[in-house]
mmCIF file of C-alpha atoms and ligand atoms in Angstrom:
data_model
loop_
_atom_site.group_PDB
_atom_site.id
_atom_site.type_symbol
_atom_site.label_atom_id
_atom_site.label_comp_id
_atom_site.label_asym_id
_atom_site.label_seq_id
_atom_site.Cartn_x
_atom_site.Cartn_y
_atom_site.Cartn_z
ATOM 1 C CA UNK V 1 -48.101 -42.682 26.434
ATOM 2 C CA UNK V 2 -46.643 -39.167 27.456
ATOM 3 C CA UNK V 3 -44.899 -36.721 25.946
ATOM 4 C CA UNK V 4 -42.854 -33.724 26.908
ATOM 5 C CA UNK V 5 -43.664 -30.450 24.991
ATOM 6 C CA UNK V 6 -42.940 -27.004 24.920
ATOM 7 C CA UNK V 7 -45.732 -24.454 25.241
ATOM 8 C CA UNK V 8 -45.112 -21.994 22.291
ATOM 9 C CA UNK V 9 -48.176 -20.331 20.614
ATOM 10 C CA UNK V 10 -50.474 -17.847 22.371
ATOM 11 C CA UNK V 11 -53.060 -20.706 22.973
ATOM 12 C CA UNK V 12 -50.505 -23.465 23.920
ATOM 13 C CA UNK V 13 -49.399 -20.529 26.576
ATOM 14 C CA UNK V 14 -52.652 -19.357 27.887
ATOM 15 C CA UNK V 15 -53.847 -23.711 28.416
ATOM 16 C CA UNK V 16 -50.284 -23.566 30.655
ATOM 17 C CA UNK V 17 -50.670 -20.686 32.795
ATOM 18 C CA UNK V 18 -54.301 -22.145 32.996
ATOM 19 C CA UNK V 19 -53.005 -25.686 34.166
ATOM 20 C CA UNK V 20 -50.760 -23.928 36.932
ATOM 21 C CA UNK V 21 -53.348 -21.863 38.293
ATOM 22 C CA UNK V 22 -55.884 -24.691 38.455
ATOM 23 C CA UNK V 23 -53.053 -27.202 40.489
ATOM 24 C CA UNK V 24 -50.967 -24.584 42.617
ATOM 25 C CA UNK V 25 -53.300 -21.572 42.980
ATOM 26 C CA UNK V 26 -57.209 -22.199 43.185
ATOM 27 C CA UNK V 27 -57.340 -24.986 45.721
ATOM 28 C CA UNK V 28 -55.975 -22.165 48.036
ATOM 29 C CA UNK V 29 -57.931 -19.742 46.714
ATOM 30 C CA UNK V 30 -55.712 -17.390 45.119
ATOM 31 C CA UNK V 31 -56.479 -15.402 42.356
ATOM 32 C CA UNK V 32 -56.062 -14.898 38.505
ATOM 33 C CA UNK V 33 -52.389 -13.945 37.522
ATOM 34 C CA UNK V 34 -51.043 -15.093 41.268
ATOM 35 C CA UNK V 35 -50.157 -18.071 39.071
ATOM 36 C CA UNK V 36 -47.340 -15.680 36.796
ATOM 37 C CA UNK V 37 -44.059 -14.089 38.301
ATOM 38 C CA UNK V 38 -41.799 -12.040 36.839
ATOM 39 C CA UNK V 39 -38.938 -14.527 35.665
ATOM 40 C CA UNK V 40 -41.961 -15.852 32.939
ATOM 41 C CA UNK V 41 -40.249 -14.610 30.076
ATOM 42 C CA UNK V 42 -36.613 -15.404 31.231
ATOM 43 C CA UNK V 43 -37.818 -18.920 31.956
ATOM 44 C CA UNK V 44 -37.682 -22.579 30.302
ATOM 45 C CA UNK V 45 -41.552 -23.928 30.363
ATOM 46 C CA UNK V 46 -42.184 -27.598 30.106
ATOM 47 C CA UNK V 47 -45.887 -29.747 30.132
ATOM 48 C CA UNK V 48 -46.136 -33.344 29.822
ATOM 49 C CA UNK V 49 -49.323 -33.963 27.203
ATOM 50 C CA UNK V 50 -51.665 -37.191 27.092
ATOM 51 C CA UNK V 51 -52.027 -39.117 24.468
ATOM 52 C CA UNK V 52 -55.085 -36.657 23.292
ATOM 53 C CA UNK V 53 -52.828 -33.904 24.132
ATOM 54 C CA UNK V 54 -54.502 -32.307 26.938
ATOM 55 C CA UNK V 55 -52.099 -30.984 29.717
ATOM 56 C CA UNK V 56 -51.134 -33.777 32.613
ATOM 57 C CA UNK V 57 -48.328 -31.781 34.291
ATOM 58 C CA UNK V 58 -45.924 -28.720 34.276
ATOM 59 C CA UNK V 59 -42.826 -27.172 35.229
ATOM 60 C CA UNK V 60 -40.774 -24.370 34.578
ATOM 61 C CA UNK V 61 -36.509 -23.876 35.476
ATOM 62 C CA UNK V 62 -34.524 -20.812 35.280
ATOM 63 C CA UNK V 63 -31.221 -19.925 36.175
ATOM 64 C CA UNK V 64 -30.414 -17.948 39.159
ATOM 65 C CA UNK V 65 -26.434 -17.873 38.511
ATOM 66 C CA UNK V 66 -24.973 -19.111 35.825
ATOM 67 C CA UNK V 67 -24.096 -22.551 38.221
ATOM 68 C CA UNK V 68 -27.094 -22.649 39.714
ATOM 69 C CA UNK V 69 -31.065 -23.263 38.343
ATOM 70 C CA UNK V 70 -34.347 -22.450 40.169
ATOM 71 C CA UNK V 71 -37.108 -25.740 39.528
ATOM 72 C CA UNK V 72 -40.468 -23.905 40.035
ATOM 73 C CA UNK V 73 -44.290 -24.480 39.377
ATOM 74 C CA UNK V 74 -44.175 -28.565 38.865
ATOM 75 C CA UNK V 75 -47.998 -29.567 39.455
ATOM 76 C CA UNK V 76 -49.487 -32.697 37.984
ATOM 77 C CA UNK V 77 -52.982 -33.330 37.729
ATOM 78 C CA UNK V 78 -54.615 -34.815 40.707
ATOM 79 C CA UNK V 79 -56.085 -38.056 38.406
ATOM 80 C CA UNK V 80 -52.492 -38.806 37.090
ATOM 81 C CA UNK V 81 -50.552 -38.400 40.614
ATOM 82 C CA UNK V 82 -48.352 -41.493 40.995
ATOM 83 C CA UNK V 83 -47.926 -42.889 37.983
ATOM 84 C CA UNK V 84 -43.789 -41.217 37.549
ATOM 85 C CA UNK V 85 -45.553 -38.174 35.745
ATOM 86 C CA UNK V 86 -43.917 -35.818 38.417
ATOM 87 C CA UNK V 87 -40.605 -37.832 37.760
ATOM 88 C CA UNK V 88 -41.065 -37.172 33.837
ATOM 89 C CA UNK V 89 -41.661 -32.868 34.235
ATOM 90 C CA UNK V 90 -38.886 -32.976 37.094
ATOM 91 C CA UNK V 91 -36.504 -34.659 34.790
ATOM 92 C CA UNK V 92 -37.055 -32.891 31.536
ATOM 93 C CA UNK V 93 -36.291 -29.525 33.970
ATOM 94 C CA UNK V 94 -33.226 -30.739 35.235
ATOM 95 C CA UNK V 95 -31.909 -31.709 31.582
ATOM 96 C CA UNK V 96 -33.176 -28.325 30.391
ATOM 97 C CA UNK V 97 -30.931 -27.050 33.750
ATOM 98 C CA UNK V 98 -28.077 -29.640 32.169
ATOM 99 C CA UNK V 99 -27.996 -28.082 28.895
ATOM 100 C CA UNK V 100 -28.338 -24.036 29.877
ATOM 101 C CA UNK V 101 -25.052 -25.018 32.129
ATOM 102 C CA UNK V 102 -25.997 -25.439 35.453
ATOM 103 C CA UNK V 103 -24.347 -28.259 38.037
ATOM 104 C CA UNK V 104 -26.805 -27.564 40.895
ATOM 105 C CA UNK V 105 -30.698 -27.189 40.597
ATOM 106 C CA UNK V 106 -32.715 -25.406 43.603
ATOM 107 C CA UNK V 107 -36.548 -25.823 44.431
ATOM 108 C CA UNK V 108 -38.851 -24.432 46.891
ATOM 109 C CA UNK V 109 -40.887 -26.844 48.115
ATOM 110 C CA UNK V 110 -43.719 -26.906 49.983
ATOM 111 C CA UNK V 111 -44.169 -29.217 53.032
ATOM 112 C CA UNK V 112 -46.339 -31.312 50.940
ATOM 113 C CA UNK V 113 -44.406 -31.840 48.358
ATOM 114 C CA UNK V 114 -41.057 -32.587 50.263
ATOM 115 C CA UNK V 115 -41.138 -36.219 49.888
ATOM 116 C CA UNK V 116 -41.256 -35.994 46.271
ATOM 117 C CA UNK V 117 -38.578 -33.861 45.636
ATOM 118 C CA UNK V 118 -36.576 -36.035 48.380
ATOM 119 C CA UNK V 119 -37.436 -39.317 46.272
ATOM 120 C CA UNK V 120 -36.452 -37.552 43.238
ATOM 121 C CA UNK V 121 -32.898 -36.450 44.978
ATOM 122 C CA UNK V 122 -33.239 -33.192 46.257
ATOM 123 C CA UNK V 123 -32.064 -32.575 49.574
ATOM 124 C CA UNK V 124 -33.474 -30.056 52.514
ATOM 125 C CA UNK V 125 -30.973 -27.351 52.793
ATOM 126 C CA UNK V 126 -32.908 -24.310 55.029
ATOM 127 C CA UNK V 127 -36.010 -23.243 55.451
ATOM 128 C CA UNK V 128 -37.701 -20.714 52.586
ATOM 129 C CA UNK V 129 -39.841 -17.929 52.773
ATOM 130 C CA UNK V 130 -43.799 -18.855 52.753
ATOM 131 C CA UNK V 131 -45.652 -18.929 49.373
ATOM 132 C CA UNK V 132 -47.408 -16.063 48.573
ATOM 133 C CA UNK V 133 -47.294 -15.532 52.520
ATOM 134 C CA UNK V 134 -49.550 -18.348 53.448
ATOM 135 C CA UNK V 135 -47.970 -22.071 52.237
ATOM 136 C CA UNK V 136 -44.656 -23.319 54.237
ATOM 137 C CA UNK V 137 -41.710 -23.918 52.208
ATOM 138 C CA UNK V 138 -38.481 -25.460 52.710
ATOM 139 C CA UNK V 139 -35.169 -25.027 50.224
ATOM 140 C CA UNK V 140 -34.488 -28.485 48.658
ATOM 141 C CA UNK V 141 -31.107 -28.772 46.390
ATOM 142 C CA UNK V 142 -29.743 -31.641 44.198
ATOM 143 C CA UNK V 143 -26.354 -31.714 42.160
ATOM 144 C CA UNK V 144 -27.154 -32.595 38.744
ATOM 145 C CA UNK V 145 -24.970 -35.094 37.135
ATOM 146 C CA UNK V 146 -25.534 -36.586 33.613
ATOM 147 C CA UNK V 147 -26.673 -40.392 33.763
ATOM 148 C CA UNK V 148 -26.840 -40.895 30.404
ATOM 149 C CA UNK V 149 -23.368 -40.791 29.028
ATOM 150 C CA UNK V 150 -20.808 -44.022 29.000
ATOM 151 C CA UNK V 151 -18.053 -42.702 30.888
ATOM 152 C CA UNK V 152 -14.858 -45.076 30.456
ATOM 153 C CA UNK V 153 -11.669 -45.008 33.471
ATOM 154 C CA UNK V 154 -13.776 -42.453 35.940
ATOM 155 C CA UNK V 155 -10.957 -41.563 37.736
ATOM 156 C CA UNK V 156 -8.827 -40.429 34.895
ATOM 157 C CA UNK V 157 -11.800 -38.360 33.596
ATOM 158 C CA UNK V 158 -13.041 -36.881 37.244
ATOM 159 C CA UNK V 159 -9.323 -35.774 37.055
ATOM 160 C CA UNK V 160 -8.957 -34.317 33.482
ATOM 161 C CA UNK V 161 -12.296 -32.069 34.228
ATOM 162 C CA UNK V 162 -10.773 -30.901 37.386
ATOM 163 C CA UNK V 163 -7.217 -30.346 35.545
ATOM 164 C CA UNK V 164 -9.237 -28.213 33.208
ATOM 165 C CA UNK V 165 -11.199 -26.159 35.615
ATOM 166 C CA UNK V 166 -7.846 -25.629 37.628
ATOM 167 C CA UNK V 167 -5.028 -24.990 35.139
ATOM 168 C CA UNK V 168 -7.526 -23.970 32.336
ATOM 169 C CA UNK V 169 -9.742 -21.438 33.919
ATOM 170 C CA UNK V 170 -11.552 -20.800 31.012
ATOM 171 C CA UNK V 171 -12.980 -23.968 30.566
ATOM 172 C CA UNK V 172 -15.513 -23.868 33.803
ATOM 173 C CA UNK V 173 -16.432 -20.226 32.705
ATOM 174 C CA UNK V 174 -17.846 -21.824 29.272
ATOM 175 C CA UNK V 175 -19.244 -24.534 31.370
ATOM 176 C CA UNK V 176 -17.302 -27.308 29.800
ATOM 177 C CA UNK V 177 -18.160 -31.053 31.180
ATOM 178 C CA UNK V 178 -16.404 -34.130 29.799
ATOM 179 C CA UNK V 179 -19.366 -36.152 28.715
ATOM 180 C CA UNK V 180 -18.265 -38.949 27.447
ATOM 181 C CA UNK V 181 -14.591 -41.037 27.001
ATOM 182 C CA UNK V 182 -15.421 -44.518 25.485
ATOM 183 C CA UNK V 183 -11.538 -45.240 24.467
ATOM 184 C CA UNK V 184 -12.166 -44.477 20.649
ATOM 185 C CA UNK V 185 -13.979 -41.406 21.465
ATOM 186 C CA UNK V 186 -14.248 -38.126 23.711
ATOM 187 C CA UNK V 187 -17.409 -35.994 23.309
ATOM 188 C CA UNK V 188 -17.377 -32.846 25.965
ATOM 189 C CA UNK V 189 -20.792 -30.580 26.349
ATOM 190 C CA UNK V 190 -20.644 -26.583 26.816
ATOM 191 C CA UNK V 191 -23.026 -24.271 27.993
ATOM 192 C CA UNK V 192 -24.482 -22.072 24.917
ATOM 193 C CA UNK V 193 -25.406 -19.628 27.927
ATOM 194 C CA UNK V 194 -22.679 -18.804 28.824
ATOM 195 C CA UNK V 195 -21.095 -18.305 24.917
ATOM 196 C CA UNK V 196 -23.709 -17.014 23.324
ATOM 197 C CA UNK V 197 -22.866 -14.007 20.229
ATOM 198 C CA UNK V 198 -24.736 -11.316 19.246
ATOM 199 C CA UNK V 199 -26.776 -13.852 17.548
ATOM 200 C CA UNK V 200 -27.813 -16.233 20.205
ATOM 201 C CA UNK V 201 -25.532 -18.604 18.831
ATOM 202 C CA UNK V 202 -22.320 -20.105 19.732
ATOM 203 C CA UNK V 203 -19.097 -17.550 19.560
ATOM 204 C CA UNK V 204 -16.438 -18.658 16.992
ATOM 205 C CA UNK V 205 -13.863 -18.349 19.561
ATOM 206 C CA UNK V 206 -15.590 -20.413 21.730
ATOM 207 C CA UNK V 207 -15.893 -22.853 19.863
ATOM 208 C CA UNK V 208 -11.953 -23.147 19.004
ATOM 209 C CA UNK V 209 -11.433 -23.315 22.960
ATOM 210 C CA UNK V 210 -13.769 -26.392 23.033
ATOM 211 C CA UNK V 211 -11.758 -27.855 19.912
ATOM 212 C CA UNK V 212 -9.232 -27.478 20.892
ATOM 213 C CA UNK V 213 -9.010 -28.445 24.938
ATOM 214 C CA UNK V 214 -11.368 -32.030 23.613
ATOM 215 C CA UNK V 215 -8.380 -32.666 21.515
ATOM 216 C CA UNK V 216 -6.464 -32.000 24.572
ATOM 217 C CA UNK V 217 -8.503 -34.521 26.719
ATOM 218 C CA UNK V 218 -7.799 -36.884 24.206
ATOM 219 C CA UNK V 219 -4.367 -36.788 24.753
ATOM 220 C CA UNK V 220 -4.542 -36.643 28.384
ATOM 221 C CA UNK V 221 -6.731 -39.803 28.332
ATOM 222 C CA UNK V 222 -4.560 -41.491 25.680
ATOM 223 C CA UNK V 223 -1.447 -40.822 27.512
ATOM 224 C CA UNK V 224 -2.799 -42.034 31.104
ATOM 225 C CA UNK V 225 -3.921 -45.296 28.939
ATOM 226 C CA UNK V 226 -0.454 -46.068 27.337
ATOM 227 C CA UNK V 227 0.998 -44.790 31.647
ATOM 228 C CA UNK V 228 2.867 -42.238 29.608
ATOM 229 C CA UNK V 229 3.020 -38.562 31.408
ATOM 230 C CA UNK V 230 4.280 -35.079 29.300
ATOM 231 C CA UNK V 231 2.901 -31.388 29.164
ATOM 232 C CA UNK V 232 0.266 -31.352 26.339
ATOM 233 C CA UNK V 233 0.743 -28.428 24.129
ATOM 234 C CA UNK V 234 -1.107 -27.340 20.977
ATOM 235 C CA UNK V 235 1.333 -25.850 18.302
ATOM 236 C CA UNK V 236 -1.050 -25.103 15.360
ATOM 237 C CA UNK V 237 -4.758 -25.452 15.091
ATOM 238 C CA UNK V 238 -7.222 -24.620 11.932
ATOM 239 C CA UNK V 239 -11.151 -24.527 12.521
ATOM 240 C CA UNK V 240 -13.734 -24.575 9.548
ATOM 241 C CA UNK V 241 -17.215 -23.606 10.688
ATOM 242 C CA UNK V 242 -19.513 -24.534 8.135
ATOM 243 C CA UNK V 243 -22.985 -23.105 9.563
ATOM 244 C CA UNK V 244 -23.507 -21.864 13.547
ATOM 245 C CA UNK V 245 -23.987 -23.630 16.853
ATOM 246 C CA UNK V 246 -27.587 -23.750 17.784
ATOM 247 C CA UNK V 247 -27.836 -25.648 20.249
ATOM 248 C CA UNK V 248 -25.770 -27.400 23.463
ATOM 249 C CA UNK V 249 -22.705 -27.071 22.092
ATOM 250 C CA UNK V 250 -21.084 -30.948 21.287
ATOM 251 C CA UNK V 251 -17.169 -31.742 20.684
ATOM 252 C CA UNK V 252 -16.233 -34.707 19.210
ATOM 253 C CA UNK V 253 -13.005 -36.898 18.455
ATOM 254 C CA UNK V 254 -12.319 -39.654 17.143
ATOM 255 C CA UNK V 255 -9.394 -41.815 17.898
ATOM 256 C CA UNK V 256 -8.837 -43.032 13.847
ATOM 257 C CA UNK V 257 -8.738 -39.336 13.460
ATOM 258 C CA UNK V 258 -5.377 -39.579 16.084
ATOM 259 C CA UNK V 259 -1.960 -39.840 14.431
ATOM 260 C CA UNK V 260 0.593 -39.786 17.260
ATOM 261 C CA UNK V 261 4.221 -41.029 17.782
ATOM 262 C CA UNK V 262 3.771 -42.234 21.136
ATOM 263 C CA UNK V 263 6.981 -44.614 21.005
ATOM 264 C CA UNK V 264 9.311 -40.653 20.627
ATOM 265 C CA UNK V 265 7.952 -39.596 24.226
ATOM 266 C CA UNK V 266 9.218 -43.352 25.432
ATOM 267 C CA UNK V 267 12.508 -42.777 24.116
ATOM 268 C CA UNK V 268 12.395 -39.487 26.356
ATOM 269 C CA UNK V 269 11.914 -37.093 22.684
ATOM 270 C CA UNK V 270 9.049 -34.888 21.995
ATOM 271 C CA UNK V 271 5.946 -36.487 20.678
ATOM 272 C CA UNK V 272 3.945 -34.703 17.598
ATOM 273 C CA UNK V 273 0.111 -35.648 17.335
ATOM 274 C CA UNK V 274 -2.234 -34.696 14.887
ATOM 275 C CA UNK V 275 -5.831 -35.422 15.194
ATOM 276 C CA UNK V 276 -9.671 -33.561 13.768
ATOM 277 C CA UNK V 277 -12.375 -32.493 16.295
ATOM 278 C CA UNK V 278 -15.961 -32.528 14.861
ATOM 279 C CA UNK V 279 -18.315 -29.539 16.767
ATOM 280 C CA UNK V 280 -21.887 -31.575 16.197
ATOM 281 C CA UNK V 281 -25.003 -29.014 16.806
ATOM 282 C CA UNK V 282 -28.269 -31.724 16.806
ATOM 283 C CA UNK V 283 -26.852 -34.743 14.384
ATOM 284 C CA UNK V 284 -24.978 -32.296 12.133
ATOM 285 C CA UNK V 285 -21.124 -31.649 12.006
ATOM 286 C CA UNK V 286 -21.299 -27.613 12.065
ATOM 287 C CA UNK V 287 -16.970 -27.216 12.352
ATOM 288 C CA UNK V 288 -14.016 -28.900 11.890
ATOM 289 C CA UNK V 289 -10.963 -28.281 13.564
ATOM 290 C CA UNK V 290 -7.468 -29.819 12.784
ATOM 291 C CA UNK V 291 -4.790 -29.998 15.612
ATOM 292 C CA UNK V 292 -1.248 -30.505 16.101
ATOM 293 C CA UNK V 293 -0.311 -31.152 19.262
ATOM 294 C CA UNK V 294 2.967 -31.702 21.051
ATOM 295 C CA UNK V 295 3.542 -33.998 24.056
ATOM 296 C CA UNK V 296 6.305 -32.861 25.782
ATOM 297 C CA UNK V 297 8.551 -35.287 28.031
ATOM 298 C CA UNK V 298 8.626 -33.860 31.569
ATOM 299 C CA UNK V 299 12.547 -34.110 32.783
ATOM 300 C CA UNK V 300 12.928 -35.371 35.822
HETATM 301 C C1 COA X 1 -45.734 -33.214 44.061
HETATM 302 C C2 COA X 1 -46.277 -33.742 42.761
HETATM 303 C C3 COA X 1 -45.762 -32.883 41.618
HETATM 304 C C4 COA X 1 -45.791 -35.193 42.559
HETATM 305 O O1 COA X 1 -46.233 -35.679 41.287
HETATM 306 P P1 COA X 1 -46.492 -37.231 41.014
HETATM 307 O O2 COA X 1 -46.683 -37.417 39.537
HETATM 308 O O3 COA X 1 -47.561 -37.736 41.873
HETATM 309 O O4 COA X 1 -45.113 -37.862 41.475
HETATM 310 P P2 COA X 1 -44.466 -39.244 41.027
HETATM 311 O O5 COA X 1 -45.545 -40.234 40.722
HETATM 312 O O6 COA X 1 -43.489 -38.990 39.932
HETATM 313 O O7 COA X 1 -43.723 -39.652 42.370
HETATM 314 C C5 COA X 1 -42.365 -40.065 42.405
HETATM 315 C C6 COA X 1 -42.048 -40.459 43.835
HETATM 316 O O8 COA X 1 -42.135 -39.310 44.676
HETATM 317 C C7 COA X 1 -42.661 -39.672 45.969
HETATM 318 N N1 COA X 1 -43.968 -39.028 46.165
HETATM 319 C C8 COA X 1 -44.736 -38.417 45.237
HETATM 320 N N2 COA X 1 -45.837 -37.880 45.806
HETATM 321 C C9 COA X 1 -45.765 -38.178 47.130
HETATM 322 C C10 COA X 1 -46.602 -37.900 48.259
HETATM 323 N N3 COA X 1 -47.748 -37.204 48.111
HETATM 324 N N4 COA X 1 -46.226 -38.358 49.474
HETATM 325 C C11 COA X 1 -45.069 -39.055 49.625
HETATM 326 N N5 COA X 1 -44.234 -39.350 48.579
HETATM 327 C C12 COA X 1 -44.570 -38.900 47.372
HETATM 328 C C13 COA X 1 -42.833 -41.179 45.922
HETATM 329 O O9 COA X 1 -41.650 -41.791 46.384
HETATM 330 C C14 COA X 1 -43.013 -41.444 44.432
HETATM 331 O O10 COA X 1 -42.645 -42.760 44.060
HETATM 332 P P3 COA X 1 -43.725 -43.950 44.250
HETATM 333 O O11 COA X 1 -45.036 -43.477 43.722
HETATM 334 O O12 COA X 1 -43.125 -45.073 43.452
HETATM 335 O O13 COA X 1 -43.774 -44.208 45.735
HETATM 336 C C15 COA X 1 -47.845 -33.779 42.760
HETATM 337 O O14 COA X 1 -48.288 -34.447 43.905
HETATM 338 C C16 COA X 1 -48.492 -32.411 42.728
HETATM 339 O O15 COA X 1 -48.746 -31.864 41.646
HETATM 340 N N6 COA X 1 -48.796 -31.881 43.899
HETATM 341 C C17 COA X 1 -49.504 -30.583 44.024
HETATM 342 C C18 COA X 1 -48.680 -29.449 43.544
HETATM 343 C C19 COA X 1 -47.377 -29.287 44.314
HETATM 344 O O16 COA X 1 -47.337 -29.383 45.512
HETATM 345 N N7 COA X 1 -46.295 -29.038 43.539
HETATM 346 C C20 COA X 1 -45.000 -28.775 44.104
HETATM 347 C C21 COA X 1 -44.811 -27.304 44.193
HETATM 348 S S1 COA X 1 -43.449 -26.930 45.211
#
């Protein structure tokens, strides 16, 4: 049994730089503090503990651009090689990648670790400088793309995330994915990154956009469902927010939360639809938001 942990306290800290030193620096015969670089502190760290909790592997991920995150430092130890411990750091990194925003993760990796990184996904893309002068490296990429959500009619989705990123700049500056359409419910994902407040947690108006264009994807998705078309529009919208957005940021609706006169946009007539958004930080509803929409019949 593994787990994934965070090093936090001085101790937990010092035992990781320790690990990474003893797996990517000694057997070359570097010395103390080659193991550190200066993106430590702007960096996501990640070990994989034992059942005793000793340290079996680590990792660390940072973002280069706000698209794009840097894997860096994965080492397991030599007794637990090829057992999927590699797998487990590699994957926690590329979630952590996920959740700061980023659609692309970038490694330098050297020779001997090529086929690892190539079984996990990652792809040569150039050649990159040596390590520390000495160790050959090549630049390996990967898109990352989220595995774990049910995504309902791909097609119509893949085409309401790129309607949003086109007509709706905004929403690929905040990093907003559709994450998951079930037919009852749409849940999109934002990057806290990239709308983060003076106090490292979500900004209000932020968090109306994401309201406010998951109530939109609603409709969209609703409307392909029923093969109904009309220009989505929202004509009022109210938000509570109860306490702040801590982590990824998580919009939810609900379709018994949609009230819509579908059958008015048949009849060529404008349709009205009201419906509630939850914003979910962990397991807990943090703001409410009430829409009402109109669906406009395009003329021909
Ligand atoms: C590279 C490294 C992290 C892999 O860790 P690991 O726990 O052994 O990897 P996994 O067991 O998760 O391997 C997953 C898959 O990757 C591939 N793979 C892993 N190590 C491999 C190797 N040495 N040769 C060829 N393929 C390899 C295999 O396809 C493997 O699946 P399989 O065992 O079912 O065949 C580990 O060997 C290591 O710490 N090496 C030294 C440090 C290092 O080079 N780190 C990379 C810095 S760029």
């Amino acid at each position: 049994m593994f787990t994934i942990a965070t090093p936090k306290t001085e101790q937990e800290l010092t035992d990781y730089f320790e690990f990474r030193w003893q797996w990517l620096r000694e057997p070359w015969g570097f010395p103390i503090g080659s193991e550190k670089d200066e993106y430590e502190t702007v960096s996501e760290h990640r070990t994989v503990l034992n059942t005793s909790g000793k340290i079996v592997a680590c990792g660390r991920v940072h973002l280069n651009t706000s698209e794009e995150a840097q894997i860096r430092h994965i080492a397991v130890d030599k007794n637990y090689r090829r057992k999927g411990i590699g797998e487990i750091i590699l994957g926690a990194l590329e979630q952590v990648a996920r959740d700061l925003g980023a659609n692309t993760a970038v490694t330098n990796s050297r020779e001997a670790s090529t086929d690892f990184f190539a079984a996990c996904g990652f792809e040569v893309e150039k050649e990159a400088p040596n390590e520390l002068g000495k160790l050959k490296r090549k630049q390996m990429h990967k898109r990352l793309i989220d595995h774990s959500a049910l995504v309902l009619h791909p097609k119509w989705c893949a085409e309401l995330q790129k309607t949003w990123h086109e007509k709706i700049p905004i929403s690929e500056h905040m990093g907003i994915t559709l994450y998951q359409y079930t037919e009852k419910t749409i849940e999109t994902r934002a990057s806290l990154n990239k709308n983060v407040n003076l106090h490292g947690t979500m900004f209000a108006g932020s968090i109306f956009s994401q309201a406010t264009l998951t109530g939109w994807g609603m409709i969209y998705l609703q409307l392909k469902q029923k093969g109904l078309s009309g220009e989505i529009v929202l004509g009022d919208g109210n938000i509570h927010y109860h306490k702040p957005v801590t982590m990824t940021p998580r919009a939810r609706c609900n379709i018994e939360s949609v009230n819509a006169k579908f059958e008015w946009l048949e009849k060529g007539k404008k349709c009205p639809i009201s419906l509630s958004v939850d914003i979910i930080d962990g397991d807990n509803a943090v703001a409410s938001f009430e829409g009402k929409f109109w669906v406009l019949p395009v003329r021909p």
